[in-house]
Amino acid sequence: MKDLLRVGVIANTHGVRGEVKVFPTTDDANRYKKLKKVILDTGKEQIDLEIQSVKFFKQFVIVKFKDIDNINDIEKYKGMELFVTRENAVKLAPNENFICDLVGCNVIVDTDKSVLGIIKDVLITGANDVYVVEDGKGNEILLPVTKECVLDVNVDNKEVLVHLLPGLLDIYIEKE
């Protein structure tokens, strides 16, 4: 499991007083209101930044960092990612997991205990999430995250137990 969780990407500067537009990569941008510190990954180093203020504009979060008061001090960080430590991450409800913990999990079929594939991504939809599972041949299978399909998730063992609903595997396209 990863120690750092990505919460956003600096998209651009905002004004001349050191504020930035952050594209949030969390499912609820309002979490920024409670966020006190983030880690900026420059690719060469990780810089701890303290959040001074937060406001919202369209799909962006406007963030002002403490002790960064000039556009020239922050402009060089455009396109760079912001992270939080697991300790500073939002507390998960029961049966919730971070996407980064699900990616790489083996998907096990309940009927014969065979490995269907590995979770490569999680799609967030309006109704329910969808696991993108890649089988051993490079084919993608989309599994709805519902109580009928996903029976158990064990991120410590990197396993997800699923029940294949009738017709579920009939619609995926095999790669040649």
Short mmCIF file of N, CA and C in Angstrom, two decimals:
data_model
loop_
_atom_site.label_atom_id
_atom_site.label_comp_id
_atom_site.label_asym_id
_atom_site.label_seq_id
_atom_site.Cartn_x
_atom_site.Cartn_y
_atom_site.Cartn_z
N MET A 1 0.84 -1.18 0.00
CA MET A 1 0.00 0.00 0.00
C MET A 1 0.89 1.25 0.00
N LYS A 2 0.47 2.24 -0.75
CA LYS A 2 1.25 3.46 -0.89
C LYS A 2 1.13 4.31 0.37
N ASP A 3 2.23 5.00 0.71
CA ASP A 3 2.23 5.86 1.88
C ASP A 3 1.62 7.22 1.61
N LEU A 4 1.68 7.66 0.34
CA LEU A 4 1.13 8.96 -0.03
C LEU A 4 -0.06 8.78 -0.96
N LEU A 5 -1.06 9.64 -0.78
CA LEU A 5 -2.27 9.60 -1.60
C LEU A 5 -2.40 10.93 -2.33
N ARG A 6 -2.57 10.86 -3.65
CA ARG A 6 -2.69 12.08 -4.45
C ARG A 6 -4.05 12.72 -4.21
N VAL A 7 -4.03 14.04 -3.96
CA VAL A 7 -5.28 14.76 -3.73
C VAL A 7 -5.52 15.85 -4.77
N GLY A 8 -4.51 16.11 -5.62
CA GLY A 8 -4.72 17.14 -6.62
C GLY A 8 -3.49 17.39 -7.47
N VAL A 9 -3.72 18.20 -8.51
CA VAL A 9 -2.66 18.62 -9.42
C VAL A 9 -2.78 20.13 -9.58
N ILE A 10 -1.65 20.84 -9.44
CA ILE A 10 -1.67 22.29 -9.64
C ILE A 10 -1.85 22.56 -11.13
N ALA A 11 -2.98 23.15 -11.47
CA ALA A 11 -3.31 23.38 -12.88
C ALA A 11 -2.73 24.70 -13.38
N ASN A 12 -2.76 25.72 -12.51
CA ASN A 12 -2.30 27.04 -12.93
C ASN A 12 -2.21 27.96 -11.73
N THR A 13 -1.67 29.14 -11.95
CA THR A 13 -1.67 30.15 -10.90
C THR A 13 -3.04 30.83 -10.91
N HIS A 14 -3.32 31.55 -9.82
CA HIS A 14 -4.58 32.29 -9.73
C HIS A 14 -4.24 33.64 -9.11
N GLY A 15 -4.23 34.68 -9.93
CA GLY A 15 -3.86 36.00 -9.45
C GLY A 15 -2.36 36.11 -9.28
N VAL A 16 -1.93 37.17 -8.57
CA VAL A 16 -0.50 37.44 -8.43
C VAL A 16 0.00 37.25 -7.00
N ARG A 17 -0.88 36.85 -6.07
CA ARG A 17 -0.49 36.74 -4.67
C ARG A 17 -0.14 35.32 -4.22
N GLY A 18 0.19 34.44 -5.17
CA GLY A 18 0.66 33.11 -4.80
C GLY A 18 -0.40 32.03 -4.72
N GLU A 19 -1.64 32.34 -5.09
CA GLU A 19 -2.68 31.32 -5.09
C GLU A 19 -2.55 30.45 -6.33
N VAL A 20 -3.04 29.20 -6.22
CA VAL A 20 -3.03 28.29 -7.36
C VAL A 20 -4.39 27.66 -7.55
N LYS A 21 -4.67 27.31 -8.81
CA LYS A 21 -5.85 26.52 -9.14
C LYS A 21 -5.42 25.06 -9.07
N VAL A 22 -6.09 24.29 -8.24
CA VAL A 22 -5.78 22.87 -8.09
C VAL A 22 -6.94 22.06 -8.66
N PHE A 23 -6.61 21.12 -9.54
CA PHE A 23 -7.61 20.18 -10.01
C PHE A 23 -7.64 19.04 -8.98
N PRO A 24 -8.76 18.90 -8.24
CA PRO A 24 -8.80 17.88 -7.19
C PRO A 24 -8.91 16.47 -7.76
N THR A 25 -8.16 15.53 -7.20
CA THR A 25 -8.23 14.14 -7.62
C THR A 25 -8.83 13.28 -6.51
N THR A 26 -9.58 13.91 -5.65
CA THR A 26 -10.32 13.23 -4.61
C THR A 26 -11.79 13.25 -5.01
N ASP A 27 -12.57 12.31 -4.51
CA ASP A 27 -13.97 12.24 -4.94
C ASP A 27 -14.82 13.36 -4.34
N ASP A 28 -14.31 14.08 -3.35
CA ASP A 28 -15.06 15.17 -2.73
C ASP A 28 -14.12 16.35 -2.50
N ALA A 29 -14.21 17.36 -3.36
CA ALA A 29 -13.31 18.52 -3.27
C ALA A 29 -13.50 19.28 -1.96
N ASN A 30 -14.64 19.15 -1.32
CA ASN A 30 -14.88 19.84 -0.05
C ASN A 30 -13.93 19.39 1.05
N ARG A 31 -13.26 18.27 0.84
CA ARG A 31 -12.28 17.79 1.82
C ARG A 31 -11.13 18.77 1.98
N TYR A 32 -10.90 19.59 0.97
CA TYR A 32 -9.83 20.59 1.07
C TYR A 32 -10.08 21.57 2.21
N LYS A 33 -11.34 21.77 2.59
CA LYS A 33 -11.65 22.69 3.70
C LYS A 33 -11.00 22.23 5.00
N LYS A 34 -10.87 20.93 5.19
CA LYS A 34 -10.30 20.38 6.42
C LYS A 34 -8.81 20.07 6.31
N LEU A 35 -8.27 20.19 5.10
CA LEU A 35 -6.88 19.84 4.86
C LEU A 35 -5.96 20.94 5.37
N LYS A 36 -4.97 20.57 6.16
CA LYS A 36 -4.03 21.54 6.74
C LYS A 36 -2.69 21.55 6.02
N LYS A 37 -2.23 20.36 5.60
CA LYS A 37 -0.91 20.25 4.97
C LYS A 37 -1.00 19.34 3.76
N VAL A 38 -0.16 19.61 2.78
CA VAL A 38 0.01 18.75 1.62
C VAL A 38 1.49 18.61 1.31
N ILE A 39 1.80 17.65 0.48
CA ILE A 39 3.18 17.44 0.04
C ILE A 39 3.21 17.66 -1.46
N LEU A 40 4.05 18.59 -1.88
CA LEU A 40 4.22 18.89 -3.30
C LEU A 40 5.37 18.05 -3.83
N ASP A 41 5.09 17.25 -4.86
CA ASP A 41 6.12 16.41 -5.46
C ASP A 41 6.62 17.10 -6.73
N THR A 42 7.87 17.56 -6.69
CA THR A 42 8.44 18.27 -7.85
C THR A 42 9.10 17.32 -8.84
N GLY A 43 9.18 16.05 -8.47
CA GLY A 43 9.90 15.09 -9.29
C GLY A 43 11.32 14.90 -8.79
N LYS A 44 11.87 15.93 -8.17
CA LYS A 44 13.22 15.86 -7.60
C LYS A 44 13.18 15.82 -6.08
N GLU A 45 12.16 16.46 -5.52
CA GLU A 45 12.03 16.52 -4.07
C GLU A 45 10.56 16.61 -3.68
N GLN A 46 10.32 16.40 -2.41
CA GLN A 46 8.97 16.55 -1.86
C GLN A 46 9.00 17.70 -0.87
N ILE A 47 8.10 18.66 -1.08
CA ILE A 47 8.07 19.87 -0.26
C ILE A 47 6.78 19.88 0.56
N ASP A 48 6.92 20.02 1.88
CA ASP A 48 5.76 20.15 2.76
C ASP A 48 5.22 21.57 2.66
N LEU A 49 3.91 21.68 2.40
CA LEU A 49 3.27 22.98 2.30
C LEU A 49 2.09 23.04 3.26
N GLU A 50 1.95 24.17 3.92
CA GLU A 50 0.83 24.37 4.83
C GLU A 50 -0.24 25.19 4.11
N ILE A 51 -1.47 24.73 4.17
CA ILE A 51 -2.57 25.43 3.50
C ILE A 51 -3.05 26.57 4.38
N GLN A 52 -3.08 27.77 3.78
CA GLN A 52 -3.52 28.96 4.50
C GLN A 52 -5.01 29.21 4.28
N SER A 53 -5.46 29.05 3.01
CA SER A 53 -6.88 29.27 2.72
C SER A 53 -7.31 28.46 1.50
N VAL A 54 -8.61 28.23 1.43
CA VAL A 54 -9.20 27.43 0.35
C VAL A 54 -10.50 28.09 -0.08
N LYS A 55 -10.70 28.16 -1.39
CA LYS A 55 -11.99 28.57 -1.94
C LYS A 55 -12.22 27.77 -3.21
N PHE A 56 -13.41 27.85 -3.75
CA PHE A 56 -13.77 27.01 -4.88
C PHE A 56 -14.18 27.86 -6.08
N PHE A 57 -13.75 27.41 -7.27
CA PHE A 57 -14.09 28.10 -8.51
C PHE A 57 -14.28 27.05 -9.60
N LYS A 58 -15.51 26.90 -10.07
CA LYS A 58 -15.86 25.89 -11.07
C LYS A 58 -15.38 24.52 -10.59
N GLN A 59 -14.59 23.79 -11.39
CA GLN A 59 -14.14 22.46 -10.98
C GLN A 59 -12.83 22.52 -10.19
N PHE A 60 -12.32 23.71 -9.92
CA PHE A 60 -11.03 23.87 -9.26
C PHE A 60 -11.17 24.25 -7.79
N VAL A 61 -10.09 23.97 -7.06
CA VAL A 61 -9.96 24.45 -5.70
C VAL A 61 -8.86 25.51 -5.75
N ILE A 62 -9.16 26.70 -5.27
CA ILE A 62 -8.16 27.77 -5.22
C ILE A 62 -7.48 27.67 -3.86
N VAL A 63 -6.17 27.42 -3.88
CA VAL A 63 -5.43 27.18 -2.64
C VAL A 63 -4.36 28.25 -2.48
N LYS A 64 -4.27 28.77 -1.26
CA LYS A 64 -3.20 29.70 -0.88
C LYS A 64 -2.37 28.99 0.16
N PHE A 65 -1.06 28.87 -0.12
CA PHE A 65 -0.14 28.23 0.81
C PHE A 65 0.52 29.29 1.69
N LYS A 66 0.77 28.93 2.93
CA LYS A 66 1.43 29.82 3.87
C LYS A 66 2.85 30.12 3.38
N ASP A 67 3.25 31.37 3.49
CA ASP A 67 4.59 31.86 3.14
C ASP A 67 4.88 31.86 1.64
N ILE A 68 3.88 31.64 0.82
CA ILE A 68 4.03 31.81 -0.63
C ILE A 68 3.08 32.93 -1.03
N ASP A 69 3.66 34.13 -1.24
CA ASP A 69 2.84 35.33 -1.42
C ASP A 69 3.02 36.00 -2.77
N ASN A 70 3.70 35.30 -3.69
CA ASN A 70 4.00 35.92 -4.97
C ASN A 70 3.83 34.87 -6.08
N ILE A 71 3.31 35.29 -7.21
CA ILE A 71 3.11 34.39 -8.34
C ILE A 71 4.42 33.74 -8.77
N ASN A 72 5.53 34.48 -8.66
CA ASN A 72 6.83 33.94 -9.09
C ASN A 72 7.30 32.79 -8.21
N ASP A 73 6.84 32.74 -6.96
CA ASP A 73 7.25 31.68 -6.05
C ASP A 73 6.51 30.36 -6.30
N ILE A 74 5.37 30.43 -6.97
CA ILE A 74 4.53 29.23 -7.14
C ILE A 74 4.41 28.81 -8.60
N GLU A 75 4.66 29.72 -9.52
CA GLU A 75 4.46 29.45 -10.95
C GLU A 75 5.25 28.24 -11.45
N LYS A 76 6.42 28.01 -10.90
CA LYS A 76 7.27 26.89 -11.35
C LYS A 76 6.69 25.52 -10.99
N TYR A 77 5.65 25.50 -10.18
CA TYR A 77 5.06 24.22 -9.75
C TYR A 77 3.81 23.83 -10.54
N LYS A 78 3.50 24.57 -11.60
CA LYS A 78 2.34 24.22 -12.42
C LYS A 78 2.50 22.81 -12.97
N GLY A 79 1.43 22.02 -12.91
CA GLY A 79 1.44 20.65 -13.42
C GLY A 79 1.93 19.62 -12.42
N MET A 80 2.34 20.06 -11.25
CA MET A 80 2.87 19.12 -10.26
C MET A 80 1.77 18.65 -9.31
N GLU A 81 2.01 17.47 -8.74
CA GLU A 81 0.99 16.80 -7.94
C GLU A 81 1.11 17.13 -6.46
N LEU A 82 -0.06 17.11 -5.80
CA LEU A 82 -0.14 17.32 -4.36
C LEU A 82 -0.58 16.02 -3.70
N PHE A 83 0.05 15.68 -2.59
CA PHE A 83 -0.23 14.43 -1.88
C PHE A 83 -0.50 14.71 -0.41
N VAL A 84 -1.13 13.74 0.24
CA VAL A 84 -1.24 13.73 1.70
C VAL A 84 -0.74 12.38 2.18
N THR A 85 -0.32 12.34 3.43
CA THR A 85 0.06 11.07 4.02
C THR A 85 -1.21 10.32 4.40
N ARG A 86 -1.11 9.04 4.59
CA ARG A 86 -2.28 8.25 5.02
C ARG A 86 -2.85 8.77 6.34
N GLU A 87 -1.98 9.25 7.21
CA GLU A 87 -2.45 9.76 8.50
C GLU A 87 -3.31 11.01 8.33
N ASN A 88 -3.02 11.80 7.29
CA ASN A 88 -3.77 13.02 7.04
C ASN A 88 -4.90 12.83 6.02
N ALA A 89 -5.05 11.63 5.54
CA ALA A 89 -6.10 11.35 4.55
C ALA A 89 -7.46 11.30 5.25
N VAL A 90 -8.48 11.42 4.46
CA VAL A 90 -9.84 11.34 4.98
C VAL A 90 -10.06 9.95 5.58
N LYS A 91 -10.81 9.90 6.64
CA LYS A 91 -11.12 8.60 7.26
C LYS A 91 -12.18 7.91 6.42
N LEU A 92 -11.93 6.66 6.12
CA LEU A 92 -12.85 5.88 5.29
C LEU A 92 -13.95 5.26 6.13
N ALA A 93 -15.11 5.17 5.53
CA ALA A 93 -16.23 4.48 6.17
C ALA A 93 -16.00 2.97 6.05
N PRO A 94 -16.71 2.18 6.83
CA PRO A 94 -16.58 0.72 6.68
C PRO A 94 -16.86 0.31 5.23
N ASN A 95 -16.09 -0.65 4.74
CA ASN A 95 -16.20 -1.18 3.38
C ASN A 95 -15.81 -0.18 2.30
N GLU A 96 -15.09 0.88 2.67
CA GLU A 96 -14.54 1.80 1.68
C GLU A 96 -13.03 1.57 1.60
N ASN A 97 -12.48 1.78 0.40
CA ASN A 97 -11.05 1.62 0.18
C ASN A 97 -10.55 2.73 -0.73
N PHE A 98 -9.28 3.05 -0.60
CA PHE A 98 -8.67 3.97 -1.54
C PHE A 98 -8.43 3.23 -2.84
N ILE A 99 -8.63 3.92 -3.97
CA ILE A 99 -8.44 3.30 -5.28
C ILE A 99 -7.03 2.74 -5.42
N CYS A 100 -6.04 3.46 -4.92
CA CYS A 100 -4.66 2.99 -5.08
C CYS A 100 -4.43 1.67 -4.35
N ASP A 101 -5.24 1.36 -3.34
CA ASP A 101 -5.12 0.08 -2.64
C ASP A 101 -5.81 -1.05 -3.41
N LEU A 102 -6.79 -0.71 -4.23
CA LEU A 102 -7.51 -1.72 -5.02
C LEU A 102 -6.75 -2.11 -6.28
N VAL A 103 -6.06 -1.12 -6.87
CA VAL A 103 -5.30 -1.40 -8.10
C VAL A 103 -4.22 -2.43 -7.79
N GLY A 104 -4.19 -3.48 -8.61
CA GLY A 104 -3.22 -4.56 -8.41
C GLY A 104 -3.79 -5.76 -7.66
N CYS A 105 -5.00 -5.63 -7.14
CA CYS A 105 -5.62 -6.76 -6.44
C CYS A 105 -6.03 -7.84 -7.43
N ASN A 106 -5.85 -9.10 -7.04
CA ASN A 106 -6.34 -10.23 -7.83
C ASN A 106 -7.84 -10.34 -7.65
N VAL A 107 -8.54 -10.57 -8.74
CA VAL A 107 -9.99 -10.77 -8.70
C VAL A 107 -10.24 -12.27 -8.79
N ILE A 108 -10.84 -12.82 -7.73
CA ILE A 108 -11.07 -14.26 -7.60
C ILE A 108 -12.56 -14.55 -7.79
N VAL A 109 -12.87 -15.53 -8.63
CA VAL A 109 -14.25 -15.93 -8.88
C VAL A 109 -14.69 -16.88 -7.76
N ASP A 110 -15.86 -16.62 -7.17
CA ASP A 110 -16.32 -17.38 -6.01
C ASP A 110 -16.62 -18.84 -6.30
N THR A 111 -17.09 -19.16 -7.51
CA THR A 111 -17.54 -20.53 -7.80
C THR A 111 -16.41 -21.54 -7.90
N ASP A 112 -15.28 -21.13 -8.54
CA ASP A 112 -14.19 -22.09 -8.71
C ASP A 112 -12.85 -21.59 -8.19
N LYS A 113 -12.86 -20.41 -7.56
CA LYS A 113 -11.65 -19.80 -6.98
C LYS A 113 -10.56 -19.51 -8.01
N SER A 114 -10.96 -19.40 -9.28
CA SER A 114 -9.99 -19.05 -10.33
C SER A 114 -9.74 -17.55 -10.31
N VAL A 115 -8.58 -17.15 -10.83
CA VAL A 115 -8.25 -15.73 -10.91
C VAL A 115 -8.79 -15.18 -12.23
N LEU A 116 -9.72 -14.24 -12.14
CA LEU A 116 -10.30 -13.62 -13.32
C LEU A 116 -9.32 -12.63 -13.94
N GLY A 117 -8.58 -11.94 -13.09
CA GLY A 117 -7.63 -10.94 -13.57
C GLY A 117 -7.18 -10.05 -12.42
N ILE A 118 -6.65 -8.89 -12.79
CA ILE A 118 -6.12 -7.94 -11.82
C ILE A 118 -6.82 -6.59 -12.03
N ILE A 119 -7.18 -5.93 -10.94
CA ILE A 119 -7.81 -4.61 -11.04
C ILE A 119 -6.76 -3.61 -11.53
N LYS A 120 -7.08 -2.94 -12.63
CA LYS A 120 -6.19 -1.94 -13.22
C LYS A 120 -6.64 -0.52 -12.91
N ASP A 121 -7.96 -0.34 -12.68
CA ASP A 121 -8.49 0.99 -12.42
C ASP A 121 -9.87 0.85 -11.81
N VAL A 122 -10.38 1.94 -11.27
CA VAL A 122 -11.75 1.99 -10.75
C VAL A 122 -12.42 3.19 -11.39
N LEU A 123 -13.54 2.95 -12.04
CA LEU A 123 -14.31 4.03 -12.65
C LEU A 123 -15.38 4.48 -11.66
N ILE A 124 -15.48 5.78 -11.47
CA ILE A 124 -16.48 6.34 -10.57
C ILE A 124 -17.66 6.77 -11.42
N THR A 125 -18.80 6.12 -11.21
CA THR A 125 -20.00 6.45 -11.98
C THR A 125 -21.06 6.98 -11.02
N GLY A 126 -22.17 7.40 -11.54
CA GLY A 126 -23.23 7.92 -10.69
C GLY A 126 -23.89 6.85 -9.83
N ALA A 127 -24.11 5.68 -10.40
CA ALA A 127 -24.84 4.63 -9.69
C ALA A 127 -23.93 3.84 -8.74
N ASN A 128 -22.87 3.29 -9.28
CA ASN A 128 -21.92 2.50 -8.49
C ASN A 128 -20.57 2.55 -9.19
N ASP A 129 -19.52 2.27 -8.43
CA ASP A 129 -18.19 2.21 -9.02
C ASP A 129 -18.10 0.98 -9.92
N VAL A 130 -17.09 0.97 -10.78
CA VAL A 130 -16.87 -0.15 -11.68
C VAL A 130 -15.38 -0.49 -11.65
N TYR A 131 -15.06 -1.76 -11.38
CA TYR A 131 -13.68 -2.22 -11.43
C TYR A 131 -13.31 -2.54 -12.86
N VAL A 132 -12.16 -2.01 -13.31
CA VAL A 132 -11.61 -2.36 -14.62
C VAL A 132 -10.60 -3.47 -14.35
N VAL A 133 -10.94 -4.69 -14.80
CA VAL A 133 -10.13 -5.87 -14.53
C VAL A 133 -9.47 -6.31 -15.83
N GLU A 134 -8.15 -6.53 -15.77
CA GLU A 134 -7.44 -7.02 -16.95
C GLU A 134 -7.13 -8.50 -16.74
N ASP A 135 -7.57 -9.31 -17.71
CA ASP A 135 -7.28 -10.75 -17.61
C ASP A 135 -5.87 -11.03 -18.11
N GLY A 136 -5.45 -12.25 -18.09
CA GLY A 136 -4.09 -12.63 -18.49
C GLY A 136 -3.77 -12.38 -19.95
N LYS A 137 -4.79 -12.12 -20.78
CA LYS A 137 -4.57 -11.91 -22.21
C LYS A 137 -4.59 -10.43 -22.59
N GLY A 138 -4.76 -9.56 -21.59
CA GLY A 138 -4.81 -8.13 -21.87
C GLY A 138 -6.21 -7.61 -22.14
N ASN A 139 -7.24 -8.48 -21.99
CA ASN A 139 -8.62 -8.05 -22.17
C ASN A 139 -9.10 -7.31 -20.92
N GLU A 140 -9.98 -6.34 -21.13
CA GLU A 140 -10.56 -5.62 -20.00
C GLU A 140 -11.97 -6.11 -19.75
N ILE A 141 -12.25 -6.34 -18.47
CA ILE A 141 -13.58 -6.76 -18.03
C ILE A 141 -14.06 -5.70 -17.05
N LEU A 142 -15.28 -5.23 -17.23
CA LEU A 142 -15.84 -4.23 -16.34
C LEU A 142 -16.78 -4.91 -15.35
N LEU A 143 -16.46 -4.76 -14.06
CA LEU A 143 -17.27 -5.39 -13.01
C LEU A 143 -17.95 -4.32 -12.16
N PRO A 144 -19.28 -4.35 -12.07
CA PRO A 144 -19.95 -3.37 -11.22
C PRO A 144 -19.67 -3.65 -9.75
N VAL A 145 -19.41 -2.61 -8.99
CA VAL A 145 -19.17 -2.77 -7.56
C VAL A 145 -20.52 -2.69 -6.86
N THR A 146 -21.17 -3.85 -6.83
CA THR A 146 -22.45 -3.99 -6.14
C THR A 146 -22.34 -5.17 -5.18
N LYS A 147 -23.24 -5.24 -4.21
CA LYS A 147 -23.17 -6.34 -3.23
C LYS A 147 -23.45 -7.69 -3.88
N GLU A 148 -24.13 -7.71 -5.03
CA GLU A 148 -24.40 -8.95 -5.74
C GLU A 148 -23.16 -9.47 -6.47
N CYS A 149 -22.30 -8.55 -6.88
CA CYS A 149 -21.13 -8.93 -7.69
C CYS A 149 -19.85 -9.01 -6.84
N VAL A 150 -19.57 -7.99 -6.05
CA VAL A 150 -18.36 -7.96 -5.23
C VAL A 150 -18.72 -8.47 -3.83
N LEU A 151 -18.21 -9.66 -3.51
CA LEU A 151 -18.57 -10.31 -2.25
C LEU A 151 -17.64 -9.95 -1.10
N ASP A 152 -16.35 -9.77 -1.39
CA ASP A 152 -15.40 -9.46 -0.33
C ASP A 152 -14.19 -8.75 -0.92
N VAL A 153 -13.70 -7.76 -0.19
CA VAL A 153 -12.50 -7.03 -0.59
C VAL A 153 -11.51 -7.13 0.56
N ASN A 154 -10.32 -7.66 0.25
CA ASN A 154 -9.27 -7.78 1.25
C ASN A 154 -8.00 -7.15 0.67
N VAL A 155 -7.81 -5.84 0.94
CA VAL A 155 -6.67 -5.14 0.36
C VAL A 155 -5.35 -5.59 0.99
N ASP A 156 -5.40 -6.09 2.22
CA ASP A 156 -4.18 -6.59 2.86
C ASP A 156 -3.62 -7.80 2.11
N ASN A 157 -4.51 -8.68 1.65
CA ASN A 157 -4.11 -9.87 0.88
C ASN A 157 -4.13 -9.62 -0.62
N LYS A 158 -4.53 -8.38 -1.02
CA LYS A 158 -4.62 -8.00 -2.44
C LYS A 158 -5.56 -8.93 -3.21
N GLU A 159 -6.74 -9.23 -2.60
CA GLU A 159 -7.73 -10.10 -3.24
C GLU A 159 -9.12 -9.51 -3.14
N VAL A 160 -9.86 -9.67 -4.23
CA VAL A 160 -11.26 -9.28 -4.29
C VAL A 160 -12.05 -10.50 -4.77
N LEU A 161 -12.99 -10.95 -3.95
CA LEU A 161 -13.83 -12.10 -4.29
C LEU A 161 -15.09 -11.60 -4.98
N VAL A 162 -15.36 -12.15 -6.18
CA VAL A 162 -16.53 -11.70 -6.94
C VAL A 162 -17.42 -12.87 -7.34
N HIS A 163 -18.68 -12.54 -7.57
CA HIS A 163 -19.64 -13.48 -8.14
C HIS A 163 -19.96 -12.95 -9.53
N LEU A 164 -19.75 -13.78 -10.54
CA LEU A 164 -20.02 -13.35 -11.92
C LEU A 164 -21.50 -13.51 -12.22
N LEU A 165 -22.15 -12.39 -12.40
CA LEU A 165 -23.57 -12.38 -12.72
C LEU A 165 -23.78 -12.93 -14.13
N PRO A 166 -24.91 -13.57 -14.38
CA PRO A 166 -25.17 -14.13 -15.72
C PRO A 166 -25.04 -13.06 -16.81
N GLY A 167 -24.29 -13.39 -17.85
CA GLY A 167 -24.12 -12.50 -18.99
C GLY A 167 -23.04 -11.45 -18.83
N LEU A 168 -22.44 -11.35 -17.65
CA LEU A 168 -21.46 -10.31 -17.40
C LEU A 168 -20.24 -10.40 -18.31
N LEU A 169 -19.78 -11.60 -18.60
CA LEU A 169 -18.60 -11.77 -19.44
C LEU A 169 -18.92 -11.83 -20.93
N ASP A 170 -20.20 -11.75 -21.27
CA ASP A 170 -20.61 -11.84 -22.68
C ASP A 170 -20.33 -10.56 -23.46
N ILE A 171 -20.11 -9.44 -22.77
CA ILE A 171 -20.04 -8.16 -23.48
C ILE A 171 -18.64 -7.59 -23.62
N TYR A 172 -17.64 -8.23 -23.04
CA TYR A 172 -16.32 -7.62 -23.18
C TYR A 172 -15.66 -8.08 -24.48
N ILE A 173 -14.79 -7.22 -25.00
CA ILE A 173 -14.16 -7.46 -26.30
C ILE A 173 -12.77 -8.00 -26.08
N GLU A 174 -12.48 -9.14 -26.70
CA GLU A 174 -11.16 -9.73 -26.56
C GLU A 174 -10.18 -9.01 -27.49
N LYS A 175 -8.97 -8.80 -26.98
CA LYS A 175 -7.91 -8.22 -27.81
C LYS A 175 -7.31 -9.33 -28.65
N GLU A 176 -6.88 -8.97 -29.82
CA GLU A 176 -6.32 -9.98 -30.71
C GLU A 176 -4.84 -10.10 -30.55
#
